[in-house]
Amino acid sequence: TDWSGTNEGQNLKVIPVCGSLPCWNSPNTGATNNSGFTALPSGLSWSGAFNDVGYSGHWWSSTESGTDAWERALHYSIAMVYRNNNDKANGYSIRCVKNN
């Protein structure tokens, strides 16, 4: 119950000052990075191919669902966080979290 969804994607996406890192394609809807998460559009990998760099970012959750697992995703033209159940063979980013 302590999670944010709907339009919170705008608070996670980095604004377009990326240097050598991949930047979000225009329009990068609502990007503010207010959360400090600095989400980059790394895309994803499935069936051995890399796709959607600049258009989307995908991160694995630690929550499994049978043989699959949950992921969170952001898209360049939408200011919301997606939650999807997907095959663990897909290549998504991870985010390490340090316990205090």
PDB file of N, CA and C in Angstrom:
ATOM      1  N   THR A   1       0.799  -1.209   0.000  1.00  0.00           N
ATOM      2  CA  THR A   1       0.000   0.000   0.000  1.00  0.00           C
ATOM      3  C   THR A   1       0.836   1.265   0.000  1.00  0.00           C
ATOM      4  N   ASP A   2       2.137   1.163   0.252  1.00  0.00           N
ATOM      5  CA  ASP A   2       2.988   2.347   0.282  1.00  0.00           C
ATOM      6  C   ASP A   2       3.735   2.527  -1.030  1.00  0.00           C
ATOM      7  N   TRP A   3       3.015   2.649  -2.121  1.00  0.00           N
ATOM      8  CA  TRP A   3       3.648   2.853  -3.408  1.00  0.00           C
ATOM      9  C   TRP A   3       2.851   3.890  -4.175  1.00  0.00           C
ATOM     10  N   SER A   4       3.483   4.490  -5.146  1.00  0.00           N
ATOM     11  CA  SER A   4       2.836   5.502  -5.974  1.00  0.00           C
ATOM     12  C   SER A   4       2.753   4.992  -7.399  1.00  0.00           C
ATOM     13  N   GLY A   5       1.684   5.299  -8.055  1.00  0.00           N
ATOM     14  CA  GLY A   5       1.508   4.884  -9.438  1.00  0.00           C
ATOM     15  C   GLY A   5       0.929   6.020 -10.241  1.00  0.00           C
ATOM     16  N   THR A   6      -0.031   5.722 -11.056  1.00  0.00           N
ATOM     17  CA  THR A   6      -0.714   6.686 -11.931  1.00  0.00           C
ATOM     18  C   THR A   6       0.284   7.612 -12.604  1.00  0.00           C
ATOM     19  N   ASN A   7       0.310   8.900 -12.256  1.00  0.00           N
ATOM     20  CA  ASN A   7       1.164   9.853 -12.971  1.00  0.00           C
ATOM     21  C   ASN A   7       2.521  10.068 -12.307  1.00  0.00           C
ATOM     22  N   GLU A   8       2.929   9.193 -11.401  1.00  0.00           N
ATOM     23  CA  GLU A   8       4.211   9.365 -10.714  1.00  0.00           C
ATOM     24  C   GLU A   8       5.407   9.175 -11.632  1.00  0.00           C
ATOM     25  N   GLY A   9       5.195   8.643 -12.818  1.00  0.00           N
ATOM     26  CA  GLY A   9       6.306   8.462 -13.746  1.00  0.00           C
ATOM     27  C   GLY A   9       7.038   9.751 -14.052  1.00  0.00           C
ATOM     28  N   GLN A  10       6.324  10.863 -14.076  1.00  0.00           N
ATOM     29  CA  GLN A  10       6.965  12.146 -14.359  1.00  0.00           C
ATOM     30  C   GLN A  10       7.983  12.510 -13.289  1.00  0.00           C
ATOM     31  N   ASN A  11       7.784  12.064 -12.056  1.00  0.00           N
ATOM     32  CA  ASN A  11       8.703  12.369 -10.967  1.00  0.00           C
ATOM     33  C   ASN A  11       9.926  11.466 -10.960  1.00  0.00           C
ATOM     34  N   LEU A  12       9.931  10.425 -11.778  1.00  0.00           N
ATOM     35  CA  LEU A  12      11.027   9.462 -11.817  1.00  0.00           C
ATOM     36  C   LEU A  12      11.964   9.675 -12.999  1.00  0.00           C
ATOM     37  N   LYS A  13      11.454  10.261 -14.088  1.00  0.00           N
ATOM     38  CA  LYS A  13      12.245  10.390 -15.312  1.00  0.00           C
ATOM     39  C   LYS A  13      13.199  11.574 -15.217  1.00  0.00           C
ATOM     40  N   VAL A  14      14.441  11.338 -15.626  1.00  0.00           N
ATOM     41  CA  VAL A  14      15.443  12.395 -15.623  1.00  0.00           C
ATOM     42  C   VAL A  14      15.090  13.429 -16.693  1.00  0.00           C
ATOM     43  N   ILE A  15      15.336  14.693 -16.377  1.00  0.00           N
ATOM     44  CA  ILE A  15      15.125  15.739 -17.370  1.00  0.00           C
ATOM     45  C   ILE A  15      16.243  15.646 -18.406  1.00  0.00           C
ATOM     46  N   PRO A  16      16.066  16.183 -19.598  1.00  0.00           N
ATOM     47  CA  PRO A  16      16.990  15.898 -20.698  1.00  0.00           C
ATOM     48  C   PRO A  16      18.362  16.581 -20.617  1.00  0.00           C
ATOM     49  N   VAL A  17      19.133  16.266 -19.587  1.00  0.00           N
ATOM     50  CA  VAL A  17      20.530  16.676 -19.499  1.00  0.00           C
ATOM     51  C   VAL A  17      21.296  15.407 -19.162  1.00  0.00           C
ATOM     52  N   CYS A  18      21.559  14.586 -20.158  1.00  0.00           N
ATOM     53  CA  CYS A  18      22.058  13.233 -19.925  1.00  0.00           C
ATOM     54  C   CYS A  18      23.530  13.049 -20.244  1.00  0.00           C
ATOM     55  N   GLY A  19      24.165  13.992 -20.896  1.00  0.00           N
ATOM     56  CA  GLY A  19      25.570  13.812 -21.259  1.00  0.00           C
ATOM     57  C   GLY A  19      25.748  12.616 -22.174  1.00  0.00           C
ATOM     58  N   SER A  20      26.590  11.661 -21.759  1.00  0.00           N
ATOM     59  CA  SER A  20      26.858  10.489 -22.588  1.00  0.00           C
ATOM     60  C   SER A  20      25.845   9.371 -22.376  1.00  0.00           C
ATOM     61  N   LEU A  21      24.927   9.543 -21.430  1.00  0.00           N
ATOM     62  CA  LEU A  21      23.910   8.529 -21.153  1.00  0.00           C
ATOM     63  C   LEU A  21      22.750   8.672 -22.126  1.00  0.00           C
ATOM     64  N   PRO A  22      21.958   7.610 -22.322  1.00  0.00           N
ATOM     65  CA  PRO A  22      20.803   7.741 -23.224  1.00  0.00           C
ATOM     66  C   PRO A  22      19.771   8.707 -22.654  1.00  0.00           C
ATOM     67  N   CYS A  23      19.289   9.612 -23.473  1.00  0.00           N
ATOM     68  CA  CYS A  23      18.261  10.571 -23.050  1.00  0.00           C
ATOM     69  C   CYS A  23      16.887  10.098 -23.510  1.00  0.00           C
ATOM     70  N   TRP A  24      15.861  10.551 -22.799  1.00  0.00           N
ATOM     71  CA  TRP A  24      14.489  10.277 -23.204  1.00  0.00           C
ATOM     72  C   TRP A  24      14.194  11.022 -24.492  1.00  0.00           C
ATOM     73  N   ASN A  25      13.551  10.355 -25.425  1.00  0.00           N
ATOM     74  CA  ASN A  25      13.107  11.009 -26.649  1.00  0.00           C
ATOM     75  C   ASN A  25      12.000  11.997 -26.320  1.00  0.00           C
ATOM     76  N   SER A  26      11.821  12.969 -27.173  1.00  0.00           N
ATOM     77  CA  SER A  26      10.762  13.951 -27.024  1.00  0.00           C
ATOM     78  C   SER A  26       9.416  13.263 -27.247  1.00  0.00           C
ATOM     79  N   PRO A  27       8.392  13.546 -26.440  1.00  0.00           N
ATOM     80  CA  PRO A  27       8.252  14.724 -25.603  1.00  0.00           C
ATOM     81  C   PRO A  27       8.693  14.543 -24.147  1.00  0.00           C
ATOM     82  N   ASN A  28       9.102  13.353 -23.714  1.00  0.00           N
ATOM     83  CA  ASN A  28       9.490  13.094 -22.327  1.00  0.00           C
ATOM     84  C   ASN A  28       8.450  13.692 -21.376  1.00  0.00           C
ATOM     85  N   THR A  29       7.227  13.308 -21.569  1.00  0.00           N
ATOM     86  CA  THR A  29       6.058  13.886 -20.919  1.00  0.00           C
ATOM     87  C   THR A  29       6.214  14.034 -19.416  1.00  0.00           C
ATOM     88  N   GLY A  30       6.117  15.281 -18.951  1.00  0.00           N
ATOM     89  CA  GLY A  30       6.066  15.605 -17.531  1.00  0.00           C
ATOM     90  C   GLY A  30       7.341  15.404 -16.745  1.00  0.00           C
ATOM     91  N   ALA A  31       8.471  15.110 -17.380  1.00  0.00           N
ATOM     92  CA  ALA A  31       9.691  14.764 -16.643  1.00  0.00           C
ATOM     93  C   ALA A  31      10.142  15.892 -15.723  1.00  0.00           C
ATOM     94  N   THR A  32      10.314  15.569 -14.439  1.00  0.00           N
ATOM     95  CA  THR A  32      10.812  16.524 -13.449  1.00  0.00           C
ATOM     96  C   THR A  32      11.934  15.943 -12.605  1.00  0.00           C
ATOM     97  N   ASN A  33      12.005  14.627 -12.469  1.00  0.00           N
ATOM     98  CA  ASN A  33      12.941  13.926 -11.591  1.00  0.00           C
ATOM     99  C   ASN A  33      12.822  14.392 -10.143  1.00  0.00           C
ATOM    100  N   ASN A  34      11.651  14.842  -9.720  1.00  0.00           N
ATOM    101  CA  ASN A  34      11.438  15.291  -8.343  1.00  0.00           C
ATOM    102  C   ASN A  34      11.772  14.218  -7.325  1.00  0.00           C
ATOM    103  N   SER A  35      11.675  12.968  -7.699  1.00  0.00           N
ATOM    104  CA  SER A  35      11.947  11.869  -6.771  1.00  0.00           C
ATOM    105  C   SER A  35      13.442  11.644  -6.556  1.00  0.00           C
ATOM    106  N   GLY A  36      14.270  12.105  -7.495  1.00  0.00           N
ATOM    107  CA  GLY A  36      15.699  11.841  -7.431  1.00  0.00           C
ATOM    108  C   GLY A  36      16.082  10.463  -7.949  1.00  0.00           C
ATOM    109  N   PHE A  37      15.138   9.715  -8.476  1.00  0.00           N
ATOM    110  CA  PHE A  37      15.393   8.369  -9.000  1.00  0.00           C
ATOM    111  C   PHE A  37      16.269   8.395 -10.252  1.00  0.00           C
ATOM    112  N   THR A  38      16.146   9.443 -11.055  1.00  0.00           N
ATOM    113  CA  THR A  38      16.933   9.632 -12.270  1.00  0.00           C
ATOM    114  C   THR A  38      16.793   8.459 -13.239  1.00  0.00           C
ATOM    115  N   ALA A  39      15.570   8.123 -13.561  1.00  0.00           N
ATOM    116  CA  ALA A  39      15.298   7.017 -14.477  1.00  0.00           C
ATOM    117  C   ALA A  39      15.803   7.345 -15.876  1.00  0.00           C
ATOM    118  N   LEU A  40      16.606   6.449 -16.416  1.00  0.00           N
ATOM    119  CA  LEU A  40      17.121   6.595 -17.773  1.00  0.00           C
ATOM    120  C   LEU A  40      16.412   5.612 -18.705  1.00  0.00           C
ATOM    121  N   PRO A  41      16.260   5.986 -19.974  1.00  0.00           N
ATOM    122  CA  PRO A  41      15.530   5.164 -20.942  1.00  0.00           C
ATOM    123  C   PRO A  41      16.398   4.061 -21.539  1.00  0.00           C
ATOM    124  N   SER A  42      16.717   3.070 -20.734  1.00  0.00           N
ATOM    125  CA  SER A  42      17.635   2.010 -21.156  1.00  0.00           C
ATOM    126  C   SER A  42      16.999   0.979 -22.070  1.00  0.00           C
ATOM    127  N   GLY A  43      15.683   1.068 -22.250  1.00  0.00           N
ATOM    128  CA  GLY A  43      15.004   0.096 -23.095  1.00  0.00           C
ATOM    129  C   GLY A  43      14.919  -1.260 -22.420  1.00  0.00           C
ATOM    130  N   LEU A  44      14.905  -2.328 -23.220  1.00  0.00           N
ATOM    131  CA  LEU A  44      14.783  -3.681 -22.701  1.00  0.00           C
ATOM    132  C   LEU A  44      15.364  -4.662 -23.706  1.00  0.00           C
ATOM    133  N   SER A  45      15.499  -5.886 -23.274  1.00  0.00           N
ATOM    134  CA  SER A  45      15.998  -6.938 -24.155  1.00  0.00           C
ATOM    135  C   SER A  45      15.080  -8.142 -24.055  1.00  0.00           C
ATOM    136  N   TRP A  46      14.723  -8.712 -25.197  1.00  0.00           N
ATOM    137  CA  TRP A  46      14.021  -9.987 -25.222  1.00  0.00           C
ATOM    138  C   TRP A  46      14.419 -10.712 -26.495  1.00  0.00           C
ATOM    139  N   SER A  47      14.465 -12.019 -26.412  1.00  0.00           N
ATOM    140  CA  SER A  47      14.885 -12.868 -27.538  1.00  0.00           C
ATOM    141  C   SER A  47      16.246 -12.462 -28.087  1.00  0.00           C
ATOM    142  N   GLY A  48      17.124 -11.961 -27.216  1.00  0.00           N
ATOM    143  CA  GLY A  48      18.479 -11.617 -27.621  1.00  0.00           C
ATOM    144  C   GLY A  48      18.644 -10.282 -28.313  1.00  0.00           C
ATOM    145  N   ALA A  49      17.575  -9.514 -28.465  1.00  0.00           N
ATOM    146  CA  ALA A  49      17.663  -8.215 -29.136  1.00  0.00           C
ATOM    147  C   ALA A  49      17.397  -7.086 -28.143  1.00  0.00           C
ATOM    148  N   PHE A  50      18.103  -5.962 -28.308  1.00  0.00           N
ATOM    149  CA  PHE A  50      17.870  -4.776 -27.487  1.00  0.00           C
ATOM    150  C   PHE A  50      16.897  -3.862 -28.215  1.00  0.00           C
ATOM    151  N   ASN A  51      15.947  -3.311 -27.474  1.00  0.00           N
ATOM    152  CA  ASN A  51      14.888  -2.508 -28.076  1.00  0.00           C
ATOM    153  C   ASN A  51      14.554  -1.294 -27.217  1.00  0.00           C
ATOM    154  N   ASP A  52      14.021  -0.274 -27.846  1.00  0.00           N
ATOM    155  CA  ASP A  52      13.386   0.873 -27.196  1.00  0.00           C
ATOM    156  C   ASP A  52      14.299   1.777 -26.380  1.00  0.00           C
ATOM    157  N   VAL A  53      15.620   1.769 -26.614  1.00  0.00           N
ATOM    158  CA  VAL A  53      16.493   2.720 -25.924  1.00  0.00           C
ATOM    159  C   VAL A  53      16.052   4.129 -26.320  1.00  0.00           C
ATOM    160  N   GLY A  54      15.850   4.986 -25.335  1.00  0.00           N
ATOM    161  CA  GLY A  54      15.355   6.337 -25.568  1.00  0.00           C
ATOM    162  C   GLY A  54      13.848   6.449 -25.454  1.00  0.00           C
ATOM    163  N   TYR A  55      13.143   5.330 -25.572  1.00  0.00           N
ATOM    164  CA  TYR A  55      11.684   5.327 -25.538  1.00  0.00           C
ATOM    165  C   TYR A  55      11.102   4.793 -24.237  1.00  0.00           C
ATOM    166  N   SER A  56      11.814   3.883 -23.563  1.00  0.00           N
ATOM    167  CA  SER A  56      11.258   3.289 -22.344  1.00  0.00           C
ATOM    168  C   SER A  56      12.368   2.855 -21.398  1.00  0.00           C
ATOM    169  N   GLY A  57      11.996   2.708 -20.148  1.00  0.00           N
ATOM    170  CA  GLY A  57      12.878   2.156 -19.127  1.00  0.00           C
ATOM    171  C   GLY A  57      12.112   1.084 -18.383  1.00  0.00           C
ATOM    172  N   HIS A  58      12.770  -0.033 -18.082  1.00  0.00           N
ATOM    173  CA  HIS A  58      12.121  -1.173 -17.422  1.00  0.00           C
ATOM    174  C   HIS A  58      13.003  -1.626 -16.270  1.00  0.00           C
ATOM    175  N   TRP A  59      12.395  -1.876 -15.098  1.00  0.00           N
ATOM    176  CA  TRP A  59      13.134  -2.296 -13.916  1.00  0.00           C
ATOM    177  C   TRP A  59      12.431  -3.478 -13.281  1.00  0.00           C
ATOM    178  N   TRP A  60      13.225  -4.498 -12.942  1.00  0.00           N
ATOM    179  CA  TRP A  60      12.657  -5.654 -12.255  1.00  0.00           C
ATOM    180  C   TRP A  60      12.255  -5.279 -10.839  1.00  0.00           C
ATOM    181  N   SER A  61      11.165  -5.860 -10.391  1.00  0.00           N
ATOM    182  CA  SER A  61      10.757  -5.826  -8.991  1.00  0.00           C
ATOM    183  C   SER A  61      11.300  -7.102  -8.352  1.00  0.00           C
ATOM    184  N   SER A  62      11.387  -7.143  -7.044  1.00  0.00           N
ATOM    185  CA  SER A  62      11.810  -8.372  -6.361  1.00  0.00           C
ATOM    186  C   SER A  62      10.643  -9.338  -6.183  1.00  0.00           C
ATOM    187  N   THR A  63       9.460  -8.965  -6.641  1.00  0.00           N
ATOM    188  CA  THR A  63       8.258  -9.781  -6.473  1.00  0.00           C
ATOM    189  C   THR A  63       8.087 -10.752  -7.637  1.00  0.00           C
ATOM    190  N   GLU A  64       8.035 -12.038  -7.304  1.00  0.00           N
ATOM    191  CA  GLU A  64       7.815 -13.068  -8.310  1.00  0.00           C
ATOM    192  C   GLU A  64       6.327 -13.385  -8.425  1.00  0.00           C
ATOM    193  N   SER A  65       5.970 -13.960  -9.554  1.00  0.00           N
ATOM    194  CA  SER A  65       4.608 -14.414  -9.797  1.00  0.00           C
ATOM    195  C   SER A  65       4.710 -15.736 -10.552  1.00  0.00           C
ATOM    196  N   GLY A  66       4.751 -16.823  -9.806  1.00  0.00           N
ATOM    197  CA  GLY A  66       4.964 -18.126 -10.430  1.00  0.00           C
ATOM    198  C   GLY A  66       6.344 -18.173 -11.049  1.00  0.00           C
ATOM    199  N   THR A  67       6.411 -18.490 -12.337  1.00  0.00           N
ATOM    200  CA  THR A  67       7.702 -18.528 -13.025  1.00  0.00           C
ATOM    201  C   THR A  67       8.081 -17.170 -13.608  1.00  0.00           C
ATOM    202  N   ASP A  68       7.211 -16.188 -13.481  1.00  0.00           N
ATOM    203  CA  ASP A  68       7.460 -14.830 -13.971  1.00  0.00           C
ATOM    204  C   ASP A  68       7.840 -13.917 -12.810  1.00  0.00           C
ATOM    205  N   ALA A  69       8.031 -12.640 -13.109  1.00  0.00           N
ATOM    206  CA  ALA A  69       8.296 -11.637 -12.079  1.00  0.00           C
ATOM    207  C   ALA A  69       7.667 -10.318 -12.518  1.00  0.00           C
ATOM    208  N   TRP A  70       7.474  -9.425 -11.550  1.00  0.00           N
ATOM    209  CA  TRP A  70       6.880  -8.124 -11.842  1.00  0.00           C
ATOM    210  C   TRP A  70       7.968  -7.133 -12.229  1.00  0.00           C
ATOM    211  N   GLU A  71       7.609  -6.231 -13.116  1.00  0.00           N
ATOM    212  CA  GLU A  71       8.501  -5.145 -13.513  1.00  0.00           C
ATOM    213  C   GLU A  71       7.742  -3.836 -13.469  1.00  0.00           C
ATOM    214  N   ARG A  72       8.485  -2.759 -13.371  1.00  0.00           N
ATOM    215  CA  ARG A  72       7.922  -1.415 -13.485  1.00  0.00           C
ATOM    216  C   ARG A  72       8.514  -0.809 -14.749  1.00  0.00           C
ATOM    217  N   ALA A  73       7.730  -0.019 -15.450  1.00  0.00           N
ATOM    218  CA  ALA A  73       8.202   0.558 -16.709  1.00  0.00           C
ATOM    219  C   ALA A  73       7.748   2.002 -16.841  1.00  0.00           C
ATOM    220  N   LEU A  74       8.561   2.789 -17.524  1.00  0.00           N
ATOM    221  CA  LEU A  74       8.243   4.175 -17.864  1.00  0.00           C
ATOM    222  C   LEU A  74       8.322   4.308 -19.375  1.00  0.00           C
ATOM    223  N   HIS A  75       7.544   5.235 -19.930  1.00  0.00           N
ATOM    224  CA  HIS A  75       7.502   5.447 -21.375  1.00  0.00           C
ATOM    225  C   HIS A  75       7.703   6.930 -21.657  1.00  0.00           C
ATOM    226  N   TYR A  76       8.375   7.247 -22.750  1.00  0.00           N
ATOM    227  CA  TYR A  76       8.730   8.628 -23.066  1.00  0.00           C
ATOM    228  C   TYR A  76       7.541   9.563 -23.255  1.00  0.00           C
ATOM    229  N   SER A  77       6.390   9.052 -23.652  1.00  0.00           N
ATOM    230  CA  SER A  77       5.259   9.932 -23.965  1.00  0.00           C
ATOM    231  C   SER A  77       4.122   9.852 -22.949  1.00  0.00           C
ATOM    232  N   ILE A  78       4.349   9.168 -21.833  1.00  0.00           N
ATOM    233  CA  ILE A  78       3.297   8.999 -20.827  1.00  0.00           C
ATOM    234  C   ILE A  78       3.896   9.217 -19.444  1.00  0.00           C
ATOM    235  N   ALA A  79       3.200   9.973 -18.590  1.00  0.00           N
ATOM    236  CA  ALA A  79       3.703  10.296 -17.248  1.00  0.00           C
ATOM    237  C   ALA A  79       3.131   9.362 -16.193  1.00  0.00           C
ATOM    238  N   MET A  80       3.197   8.069 -16.426  1.00  0.00           N
ATOM    239  CA  MET A  80       2.729   7.115 -15.420  1.00  0.00           C
ATOM    240  C   MET A  80       3.702   5.951 -15.332  1.00  0.00           C
ATOM    241  N   VAL A  81       3.595   5.201 -14.241  1.00  0.00           N
ATOM    242  CA  VAL A  81       4.417   4.011 -14.041  1.00  0.00           C
ATOM    243  C   VAL A  81       3.573   2.798 -14.396  1.00  0.00           C
ATOM    244  N   TYR A  82       4.101   1.936 -15.241  1.00  0.00           N
ATOM    245  CA  TYR A  82       3.414   0.695 -15.594  1.00  0.00           C
ATOM    246  C   TYR A  82       3.884  -0.425 -14.682  1.00  0.00           C
ATOM    247  N   ARG A  83       3.002  -1.343 -14.380  1.00  0.00           N
ATOM    248  CA  ARG A  83       3.328  -2.538 -13.603  1.00  0.00           C
ATOM    249  C   ARG A  83       2.907  -3.730 -14.442  1.00  0.00           C
ATOM    250  N   ASN A  84       3.875  -4.579 -14.787  1.00  0.00           N
ATOM    251  CA  ASN A  84       3.603  -5.711 -15.666  1.00  0.00           C
ATOM    252  C   ASN A  84       4.223  -6.981 -15.110  1.00  0.00           C
ATOM    253  N   ASN A  85       3.594  -8.103 -15.388  1.00  0.00           N
ATOM    254  CA  ASN A  85       4.089  -9.423 -15.021  1.00  0.00           C
ATOM    255  C   ASN A  85       4.725 -10.012 -16.275  1.00  0.00           C
ATOM    256  N   ASN A  86       6.042 -10.315 -16.223  1.00  0.00           N
ATOM    257  CA  ASN A  86       6.729 -10.752 -17.436  1.00  0.00           C
ATOM    258  C   ASN A  86       7.694 -11.902 -17.194  1.00  0.00           C
ATOM    259  N   ASP A  87       8.089 -12.524 -18.280  1.00  0.00           N
ATOM    260  CA  ASP A  87       9.028 -13.641 -18.282  1.00  0.00           C
ATOM    261  C   ASP A  87      10.388 -13.202 -17.741  1.00  0.00           C
ATOM    262  N   LYS A  88      10.948 -13.988 -16.827  1.00  0.00           N
ATOM    263  CA  LYS A  88      12.246 -13.664 -16.235  1.00  0.00           C
ATOM    264  C   LYS A  88      13.386 -13.709 -17.249  1.00  0.00           C
ATOM    265  N   ALA A  89      13.152 -14.273 -18.415  1.00  0.00           N
ATOM    266  CA  ALA A  89      14.184 -14.313 -19.454  1.00  0.00           C
ATOM    267  C   ALA A  89      14.379 -12.951 -20.117  1.00  0.00           C
ATOM    268  N   ASN A  90      13.424 -12.032 -19.934  1.00  0.00           N
ATOM    269  CA  ASN A  90      13.560 -10.691 -20.499  1.00  0.00           C
ATOM    270  C   ASN A  90      14.686  -9.945 -19.798  1.00  0.00           C
ATOM    271  N   GLY A  91      15.307  -9.025 -20.494  1.00  0.00           N
ATOM    272  CA  GLY A  91      16.392  -8.234 -19.926  1.00  0.00           C
ATOM    273  C   GLY A  91      15.911  -6.853 -19.539  1.00  0.00           C
ATOM    274  N   TYR A  92      15.779  -6.624 -18.233  1.00  0.00           N
ATOM    275  CA  TYR A  92      15.388  -5.317 -17.702  1.00  0.00           C
ATOM    276  C   TYR A  92      16.481  -4.816 -16.775  1.00  0.00           C
ATOM    277  N   SER A  93      16.447  -3.543 -16.471  1.00  0.00           N
ATOM    278  CA  SER A  93      17.404  -2.963 -15.535  1.00  0.00           C
ATOM    279  C   SER A  93      17.053  -3.374 -14.115  1.00  0.00           C
ATOM    280  N   ILE A  94      18.028  -3.201 -13.227  1.00  0.00           N
ATOM    281  CA  ILE A  94      17.781  -3.392 -11.800  1.00  0.00           C
ATOM    282  C   ILE A  94      18.190  -2.120 -11.079  1.00  0.00           C
ATOM    283  N   ARG A  95      17.641  -1.916  -9.922  1.00  0.00           N
ATOM    284  CA  ARG A  95      17.990  -0.765  -9.092  1.00  0.00           C
ATOM    285  C   ARG A  95      18.323  -1.302  -7.719  1.00  0.00           C
ATOM    286  N   CYS A  96      19.542  -1.104  -7.270  1.00  0.00           N
ATOM    287  CA  CYS A  96      19.952  -1.569  -5.945  1.00  0.00           C
ATOM    288  C   CYS A  96      19.501  -0.560  -4.898  1.00  0.00           C
ATOM    289  N   VAL A  97      18.956  -1.056  -3.805  1.00  0.00           N
ATOM    290  CA  VAL A  97      18.466  -0.207  -2.727  1.00  0.00           C
ATOM    291  C   VAL A  97      19.221  -0.560  -1.461  1.00  0.00           C
ATOM    292  N   LYS A  98      19.796   0.434  -0.817  1.00  0.00           N
ATOM    293  CA  LYS A  98      20.545   0.225   0.419  1.00  0.00           C
ATOM    294  C   LYS A  98      19.609   0.390   1.603  1.00  0.00           C
ATOM    295  N   ASN A  99      19.584  -0.609   2.481  1.00  0.00           N
ATOM    296  CA  ASN A  99      18.801  -0.495   3.708  1.00  0.00           C
ATOM    297  C   ASN A  99      19.517   0.441   4.670  1.00  0.00           C
ATOM    298  N   ASN A 100      18.756   1.282   5.335  1.00  0.00           N
ATOM    299  CA  ASN A 100      19.346   2.200   6.326  1.00  0.00           C
ATOM    300  C   ASN A 100      19.385   1.567   7.690  1.00  0.00           C
TER     301      ASN A 100
END
